[in-house]
Amino acid sequence: MKRIDHEKLLMIPGPTMVSSEVLNAMAYPIIGHRTEEFRTLLEDTVEKMKKVFITEGDVYIITGSGTAVMDMAIANTVDKGDKVLTICNGNFGERFSKIAEVYKGEVIKLEYPWGKGARPEDVKKILEENPDIKVVTVVHNETSTGVRNPIKEIGEVVKDYDALYIVDTISSLGGDYVDVDKFHIDICVTGSQKCLSAPPGISAISISEKAWDVINNTKSKSFYLDIKAYRDRFESKRESPYTPAVSLIYALNKALDRILEEGLENRVKRHERLAKATVAGLETMGIELFAEEWARSITVTSARYPEGIEDGKFRGILSNKYKVIIAGGQGQVSGKIFRIGHMGEAREIHILGTLAAIEMAFKELGYNASGGVEAAKDVLGM
Ligand SMILES: Cc1ncc(COP(=O)(O)O)c(C=O)c1O
């Protein structure tokens, strides 16, 4: 196997950099998952996860990536023919539609062009026209476009209807402001590998009382992802029904400690600062941002390539010469935009280093970028 270069700066929007403290937690000896030691670990991790979700509801840790809990949310609430309103302005909003179609829901899509944010008044209009909608899905932070959807305001709308409010916070929880109970979120899903700064492979889901009423009357379409199995095993034994990723739970537990030590508010402020610096740096270089201003993410910044810059060449120089990894576009914006993740463990120096590398790579490809690092430094007060 070709040697893997571990010295690169990982600035993609997930998986993100993981602290050595969290990585080391994965080296603890494996313990049996039906032991008191594991029960204590799981219970403690769930309690910390509840603090990060900010919920009094139930929380489960699932062995599986973020898509597993998106799937779980739908498989346990949607029956054949149920109306599902999916808010779509990127790849992950679309994913909810695809999952709902798998379970034979009747999908009503509220679509926006990629780069635009969802409007609560549009959600209200559709709910008024379709009072029998059973579930509304939205992605808080559309990682594919760098758009942040207004989940608090959409929650204010959905709470006045019977529909369940399902929110994907996979690339925002632990980096941006999410308050599950205050935002009236019935099912919130997240993944370990983004703003939580833990390794990829596990995910978490929160369930409100209103969601339980629906789940209790819906037969799960999935065996592995049947929420009732997780609830019953946790309530009776404080265990998970199937063998969990013990080492990843150790790591998540440590990552949650770090988040709670920093404080959720401080953490959001740090992400805001880093996003502002990234935006200032790119704009000073004359680069056009992709997401519209009012709906810009604070965990990932997306920008359009200047005329004549080829995605593969640009990111190739960044990776091979400057050892900085950023992401390209997905789907319909593939080759047209690039995305910088500034979430989790990202700090000021990582932003400055990334902008410096971007400036140099652009210059090498004939686009005269300059002043980006200085502009970011000013924002950061350095
Ligand atoms: C907003 C969002 N939702 C869902 C997913 C899917 O998560 P996973 O790749 O962990 O299954 C991602 C991953 O990038 C994401 O960013």
Coordinates of C-alpha atoms and ligand atoms in Angstrom, one line a residue:
M1 CA 0.0 0.0 0.0
K2 CA 1.2 3.5 -0.8
R3 CA 2.3 5.4 2.3
I4 CA -0.5 7.7 3.6
D5 CA 0.6 11.3 4.3
H6 CA -0.7 12.1 7.7
E7 CA 0.8 15.6 7.8
K8 CA -1.8 17.3 5.7
L9 CA -4.1 20.0 7.0
L10 CA -7.7 18.6 6.8
M11 CA -10.0 21.5 5.9
I12 CA -12.8 19.6 4.3
P13 CA -16.3 19.9 5.7
G14 CA -16.0 16.5 7.5
P15 CA -14.5 14.3 8.5
T16 CA -12.6 17.0 10.4
M17 CA -9.4 17.0 12.4
V18 CA -9.5 15.1 15.7
S19 CA -7.5 16.0 18.8
S20 CA -4.8 13.6 20.0
E21 CA -6.7 13.3 23.3
V22 CA -9.8 12.0 21.4
L23 CA -7.7 9.7 19.1
N24 CA -5.9 8.2 22.2
A25 CA -9.3 7.4 23.7
M26 CA -9.7 4.8 20.9
A27 CA -6.7 3.0 22.2
Y28 CA -8.4 2.0 25.5
P29 CA -8.8 -1.8 25.8
I30 CA -12.0 -3.2 24.4
I31 CA -14.6 -3.9 27.0
G32 CA -17.6 -6.2 26.7
H33 CA -20.8 -4.4 25.6
R34 CA -22.9 -6.3 28.1
T35 CA -20.8 -5.2 31.1
E36 CA -21.3 -2.6 33.8
E37 CA -18.3 -0.7 32.5
F38 CA -19.9 -0.3 29.1
R39 CA -23.3 0.6 30.6
T40 CA -21.6 3.4 32.5
L41 CA -19.8 4.6 29.4
L42 CA -23.0 4.6 27.3
E43 CA -25.1 6.3 29.9
D44 CA -22.5 9.0 30.4
T45 CA -22.1 9.6 26.7
V46 CA -25.9 9.9 26.2
E47 CA -26.1 12.4 29.1
K48 CA -23.3 14.5 27.5
M49 CA -24.9 14.2 24.1
K50 CA -28.2 15.5 25.6
K51 CA -26.4 18.6 26.9
V52 CA -25.0 19.3 23.4
F53 CA -28.4 18.8 21.7
I54 CA -29.9 20.9 24.6
T55 CA -32.8 18.5 25.1
E56 CA -34.8 16.9 27.8
G57 CA -35.9 14.3 25.2
D58 CA -34.4 10.9 24.6
V59 CA -31.1 10.4 22.9
Y60 CA -29.6 7.3 21.4
I61 CA -26.1 6.7 20.0
I62 CA -26.1 4.6 16.9
T63 CA -23.3 2.7 15.3
G64 CA -23.5 3.9 11.7
S65 CA -22.7 7.2 9.9
G66 CA -25.0 10.3 9.7
T67 CA -27.1 8.7 7.0
A68 CA -28.0 5.9 9.3
V69 CA -29.8 8.3 11.7
M70 CA -31.4 10.1 8.8
D71 CA -32.7 6.7 7.6
M72 CA -33.8 5.9 11.2
A73 CA -35.8 9.1 11.5
I74 CA -37.8 8.3 8.4
A75 CA -38.0 4.5 8.7
N76 CA -39.7 4.9 12.1
T77 CA -42.2 7.7 11.3
V78 CA -43.2 7.3 7.7
D79 CA -45.7 4.7 6.4
K80 CA -46.7 4.1 2.8
G81 CA -48.5 7.1 1.4
D82 CA -47.7 9.4 4.2
K83 CA -47.0 13.0 3.1
V84 CA -43.4 14.1 3.7
L85 CA -42.4 17.7 3.1
T86 CA -38.6 17.8 2.3
I87 CA -36.9 21.1 2.1
C88 CA -34.3 20.8 -0.6
N89 CA -31.5 23.2 -1.4
G90 CA -28.6 20.8 -1.7
N91 CA -27.4 17.2 -1.7
F92 CA -28.4 16.3 1.8
G93 CA -31.9 17.8 1.7
E94 CA -32.3 15.7 -1.4
R95 CA -31.1 12.6 0.6
F96 CA -34.1 12.9 2.9
S97 CA -36.4 12.9 -0.2
K98 CA -34.7 9.7 -1.5
I99 CA -35.0 8.0 1.9
A100 CA -38.7 8.9 2.2
E101 CA -39.2 7.5 -1.3
V102 CA -37.6 4.2 -0.3
Y103 CA -40.2 3.9 2.5
K104 CA -43.0 4.8 0.0
G105 CA -43.8 8.2 1.5
E106 CA -45.6 10.7 -0.7
V107 CA -42.8 13.3 -1.0
I108 CA -43.6 17.0 -1.5
K109 CA -40.4 18.9 -2.2
L110 CA -39.9 22.5 -1.4
E111 CA -37.0 23.3 -3.7
Y112 CA -34.6 26.2 -3.9
P113 CA -31.7 26.8 -6.2
W114 CA -28.4 25.6 -4.6
G115 CA -26.8 28.4 -2.7
K116 CA -30.1 29.9 -1.6
G117 CA -31.6 29.5 1.9
A118 CA -35.0 28.1 2.8
R119 CA -37.8 30.6 3.7
P120 CA -40.1 29.8 6.7
E121 CA -43.1 31.5 4.9
D122 CA -42.8 29.0 2.1
V123 CA -43.0 26.1 4.6
K124 CA -46.1 27.7 6.1
K125 CA -47.8 28.0 2.8
I126 CA -47.3 24.3 2.0
L127 CA -48.4 23.2 5.4
E128 CA -51.6 25.4 5.1
E129 CA -52.3 23.7 1.7
N130 CA -51.5 20.2 3.0
P131 CA -52.6 20.0 6.7
D132 CA -52.1 16.2 6.5
I133 CA -48.3 16.4 6.1
K134 CA -46.9 14.0 8.6
V135 CA -43.2 14.9 8.6
V136 CA -41.2 18.0 7.6
T137 CA -37.4 17.5 7.0
V138 CA -34.7 20.1 6.8
V139 CA -31.0 20.2 6.8
H140 CA -29.6 22.9 9.1
N141 CA -26.3 23.3 7.5
E142 CA -26.3 22.2 3.8
T143 CA -22.7 21.0 3.7
S144 CA -22.9 20.6 -0.1
T145 CA -23.5 24.3 -0.7
G146 CA -22.4 26.2 2.5
V147 CA -26.0 27.3 3.2
R148 CA -27.4 27.6 6.7
N149 CA -31.1 27.1 6.8
P150 CA -33.1 29.0 9.5
I151 CA -34.2 26.0 11.6
K152 CA -35.3 28.1 14.6
E153 CA -37.7 30.1 12.4
I154 CA -38.9 27.1 10.5
G155 CA -39.5 25.4 13.9
E156 CA -41.7 28.3 14.9
V157 CA -43.9 27.5 11.8
V158 CA -44.0 23.7 12.1
K159 CA -44.9 23.7 15.8
D160 CA -48.4 24.9 15.0
Y161 CA -49.2 21.9 12.8
D162 CA -49.4 18.2 13.5
A163 CA -46.3 17.4 11.4
L164 CA -43.1 16.2 13.1
Y165 CA -40.1 18.4 12.6
I166 CA -37.0 16.4 11.6
V167 CA -33.7 18.3 11.4
D168 CA -30.3 17.2 10.2
T169 CA -27.6 18.9 12.2
I170 CA -24.9 16.6 11.0
S171 CA -22.5 19.5 10.1
S172 CA -23.7 22.0 12.6
L173 CA -24.2 20.5 16.1
G174 CA -21.3 21.5 18.3
G175 CA -20.3 24.3 15.9
D176 CA -23.4 26.4 15.3
Y177 CA -26.3 27.3 17.6
V178 CA -28.8 24.4 17.9
D179 CA -31.3 24.1 20.8
V180 CA -33.4 21.1 20.1
D181 CA -36.2 21.8 22.6
K182 CA -36.3 25.6 22.0
F183 CA -36.4 25.1 18.3
H184 CA -39.3 22.6 18.6
I185 CA -37.3 19.9 16.9
D186 CA -39.0 16.5 17.2
I187 CA -36.2 14.4 15.8
C188 CA -32.6 15.8 15.5
V189 CA -29.9 13.8 13.9
T190 CA -26.1 14.3 14.0
G191 CA -22.8 12.6 13.1
S192 CA -19.6 12.2 15.0
Q193 CA -17.2 13.4 12.4
K194 CA -17.9 17.1 11.8
C195 CA -18.3 19.8 14.5
L196 CA -18.2 17.2 17.3
S197 CA -14.6 16.5 16.2
A198 CA -14.7 12.7 16.8
P199 CA -13.8 10.1 14.3
P200 CA -16.4 9.0 11.7
G201 CA -18.6 6.0 12.2
I202 CA -21.2 6.8 14.8
S203 CA -24.2 9.2 15.1
A204 CA -26.8 10.4 17.5
I205 CA -30.6 11.0 17.4
S206 CA -32.9 12.8 19.7
I207 CA -36.6 12.0 20.1
S208 CA -39.3 14.3 21.5
E209 CA -42.6 13.2 23.2
K210 CA -44.5 14.2 20.1
A211 CA -42.2 12.0 18.0
W212 CA -42.7 9.0 20.3
D213 CA -46.5 9.3 19.8
V214 CA -45.9 8.8 16.1
I215 CA -43.2 6.2 16.4
N216 CA -45.3 4.1 18.8
N217 CA -48.0 4.0 16.1
T218 CA -45.7 3.3 13.2
K219 CA -44.1 -0.1 12.4
S220 CA -40.4 0.4 11.7
K221 CA -39.4 -0.4 8.1
S222 CA -35.9 -1.2 9.2
F223 CA -34.7 -4.0 11.6
Y224 CA -31.3 -2.5 12.5
L225 CA -32.6 1.0 12.8
D226 CA -35.8 0.3 14.7
I227 CA -35.8 3.0 17.4
K228 CA -38.0 1.0 19.7
A229 CA -35.4 -1.7 20.0
Y230 CA -32.8 1.0 21.1
R231 CA -35.3 2.5 23.6
D232 CA -36.3 -0.9 25.1
R233 CA -32.8 -2.1 25.5
F234 CA -31.6 1.2 26.9
E235 CA -34.5 1.5 29.3
S236 CA -34.2 -2.1 30.6
K237 CA -30.4 -2.6 30.5
R238 CA -28.7 0.7 29.6
E239 CA -27.2 -1.1 26.6
S240 CA -27.6 -0.9 22.9
P241 CA -29.5 -3.8 21.2
Y242 CA -26.6 -4.8 18.9
T243 CA -22.8 -4.7 19.3
P244 CA -21.8 -1.0 19.4
A245 CA -18.5 0.6 18.2
V246 CA -17.1 0.6 21.7
S247 CA -13.9 2.5 20.7
L248 CA -15.8 5.2 18.8
I249 CA -18.0 5.7 21.9
Y250 CA -14.9 6.2 24.0
A251 CA -13.7 8.8 21.5
L252 CA -17.1 10.5 21.3
N253 CA -17.3 10.7 25.0
K254 CA -13.9 12.5 25.2
A255 CA -14.9 14.8 22.3
L256 CA -18.1 15.8 24.1
D257 CA -16.0 16.5 27.2
R258 CA -13.9 18.9 25.2
I259 CA -17.0 20.6 23.7
L260 CA -18.6 21.0 27.1
E261 CA -15.3 22.4 28.6
E262 CA -15.1 25.0 25.9
G263 CA -18.8 25.8 26.3
L264 CA -21.3 25.7 23.5
E265 CA -21.6 29.5 23.3
N266 CA -17.8 30.0 23.1
R267 CA -17.7 27.3 20.5
V268 CA -20.3 29.0 18.3
K269 CA -18.4 32.3 18.6
R270 CA -15.2 30.6 17.6
H271 CA -16.9 29.2 14.5
E272 CA -18.4 32.6 13.7
R273 CA -15.0 34.2 13.9
L274 CA -13.3 31.6 11.7
A275 CA -16.1 31.9 9.1
K276 CA -15.9 35.7 9.0
A277 CA -12.1 35.5 8.5
T278 CA -12.5 33.0 5.7
V279 CA -15.1 35.1 4.0
A280 CA -13.0 38.2 4.3
G281 CA -9.9 36.4 3.0
L282 CA -11.7 35.0 -0.1
E283 CA -13.5 38.2 -0.9
T284 CA -10.3 40.2 -0.7
M285 CA -8.9 37.8 -3.3
G286 CA -11.8 38.7 -5.5
I287 CA -13.5 35.3 -5.1
E288 CA -17.3 35.2 -5.3
L289 CA -19.0 33.4 -2.5
F290 CA -21.6 30.8 -3.4
A291 CA -24.1 30.9 -0.6
E292 CA -26.3 34.0 -0.4
E293 CA -25.3 36.3 2.4
W294 CA -28.2 36.0 4.9
A295 CA -28.0 32.2 4.7
R296 CA -24.2 31.7 5.0
S297 CA -23.0 28.8 7.0
I298 CA -20.5 29.4 9.9
T299 CA -19.0 25.9 9.6
V300 CA -18.3 25.6 5.9
T301 CA -17.6 28.4 3.3
S302 CA -18.3 27.7 -0.4
A303 CA -17.0 29.8 -3.2
R304 CA -17.1 29.9 -7.0
Y305 CA -14.0 29.2 -9.0
P306 CA -12.7 32.2 -11.0
E307 CA -12.9 31.9 -14.8
G308 CA -10.4 29.4 -16.1
I309 CA -9.4 27.7 -12.8
E310 CA -9.8 23.9 -13.0
D311 CA -10.9 22.2 -9.8
G312 CA -8.7 19.1 -10.1
K313 CA -5.5 21.2 -10.8
F314 CA -6.3 23.7 -8.0
R315 CA -7.0 21.2 -5.3
G316 CA -4.1 19.0 -6.6
I317 CA -1.6 21.9 -6.0
L318 CA -3.2 22.6 -2.6
S319 CA -2.9 19.0 -1.5
N320 CA 0.4 17.9 -3.1
K321 CA 2.5 21.0 -2.8
Y322 CA 1.0 22.9 0.2
K323 CA -0.5 19.9 2.1
V324 CA -3.9 21.5 2.5
I325 CA -7.0 19.5 1.7
I326 CA -10.2 21.3 0.9
A327 CA -13.3 20.0 -0.9
G328 CA -14.7 20.5 -4.3
G329 CA -18.4 20.8 -5.3
Q330 CA -20.9 18.0 -5.3
G331 CA -23.6 17.1 -7.9
Q332 CA -24.7 20.0 -10.0
V333 CA -21.9 22.3 -8.7
S334 CA -19.1 19.8 -9.2
G335 CA -16.1 21.6 -10.7
K336 CA -17.8 25.0 -10.2
I337 CA -17.2 25.6 -6.5
F338 CA -14.8 24.7 -3.7
R339 CA -15.6 24.3 0.0
I340 CA -13.5 25.0 3.1
G341 CA -14.6 23.3 6.3
H342 CA -13.8 25.4 9.4
M343 CA -15.4 23.3 12.0
G344 CA -14.6 21.3 15.1
E345 CA -10.9 21.6 16.0
A346 CA -10.1 24.3 13.4
R347 CA -8.3 27.3 14.8
E348 CA -7.0 30.7 13.5
I349 CA -3.7 29.3 12.2
H350 CA -5.5 26.7 10.1
I351 CA -7.6 29.5 8.4
L352 CA -4.5 31.6 7.7
G353 CA -2.5 28.6 6.4
T354 CA -5.4 27.6 4.2
L355 CA -5.9 31.1 2.7
A356 CA -2.1 31.4 2.1
A357 CA -2.1 28.1 0.2
I358 CA -5.2 29.1 -1.8
E359 CA -3.6 32.4 -2.7
M360 CA -0.4 30.7 -3.9
A361 CA -2.2 28.0 -5.8
F362 CA -4.4 30.6 -7.6
K363 CA -1.3 32.6 -8.6
E364 CA 0.3 29.5 -10.0
L365 CA -2.7 28.9 -12.1
G366 CA -2.7 32.4 -13.5
Y367 CA -5.3 34.1 -11.2
N368 CA -3.8 37.0 -9.4
A369 CA -5.0 36.6 -5.9
S370 CA -3.6 38.7 -3.1
G371 CA -4.4 40.2 0.3
G372 CA -6.5 37.4 1.6
V373 CA -4.3 36.4 4.5
E374 CA -3.9 40.0 5.6
A375 CA -7.7 40.5 5.5
A376 CA -8.3 37.4 7.5
K377 CA -5.6 38.4 10.1
D378 CA -7.4 41.8 10.5
V379 CA -10.8 40.0 11.2
L380 CA -9.1 37.7 13.7
G381 CA -7.3 40.7 15.4
M382 CA -3.9 39.1 15.0
Ligands
LIG1 C1 -25.6 17.8 6.3 C2 -25.2 16.4 6.1 N1 -26.1 15.4 6.2 C3 -25.9 14.1 6.0 C4 -24.6 13.7 5.7 C5 -24.3 12.3 5.5 O1 -23.5 11.8 6.6 P1 -22.6 10.5 6.5 O2 -21.7 10.7 5.4 O3 -22.0 10.5 7.8 O4 -23.6 9.4 6.3 C6 -23.6 14.7 5.6 C7 -22.2 14.2 5.3 O5 -21.4 15.0 4.7 C8 -23.9 16.0 5.8 O6 -22.9 17.0 5.7

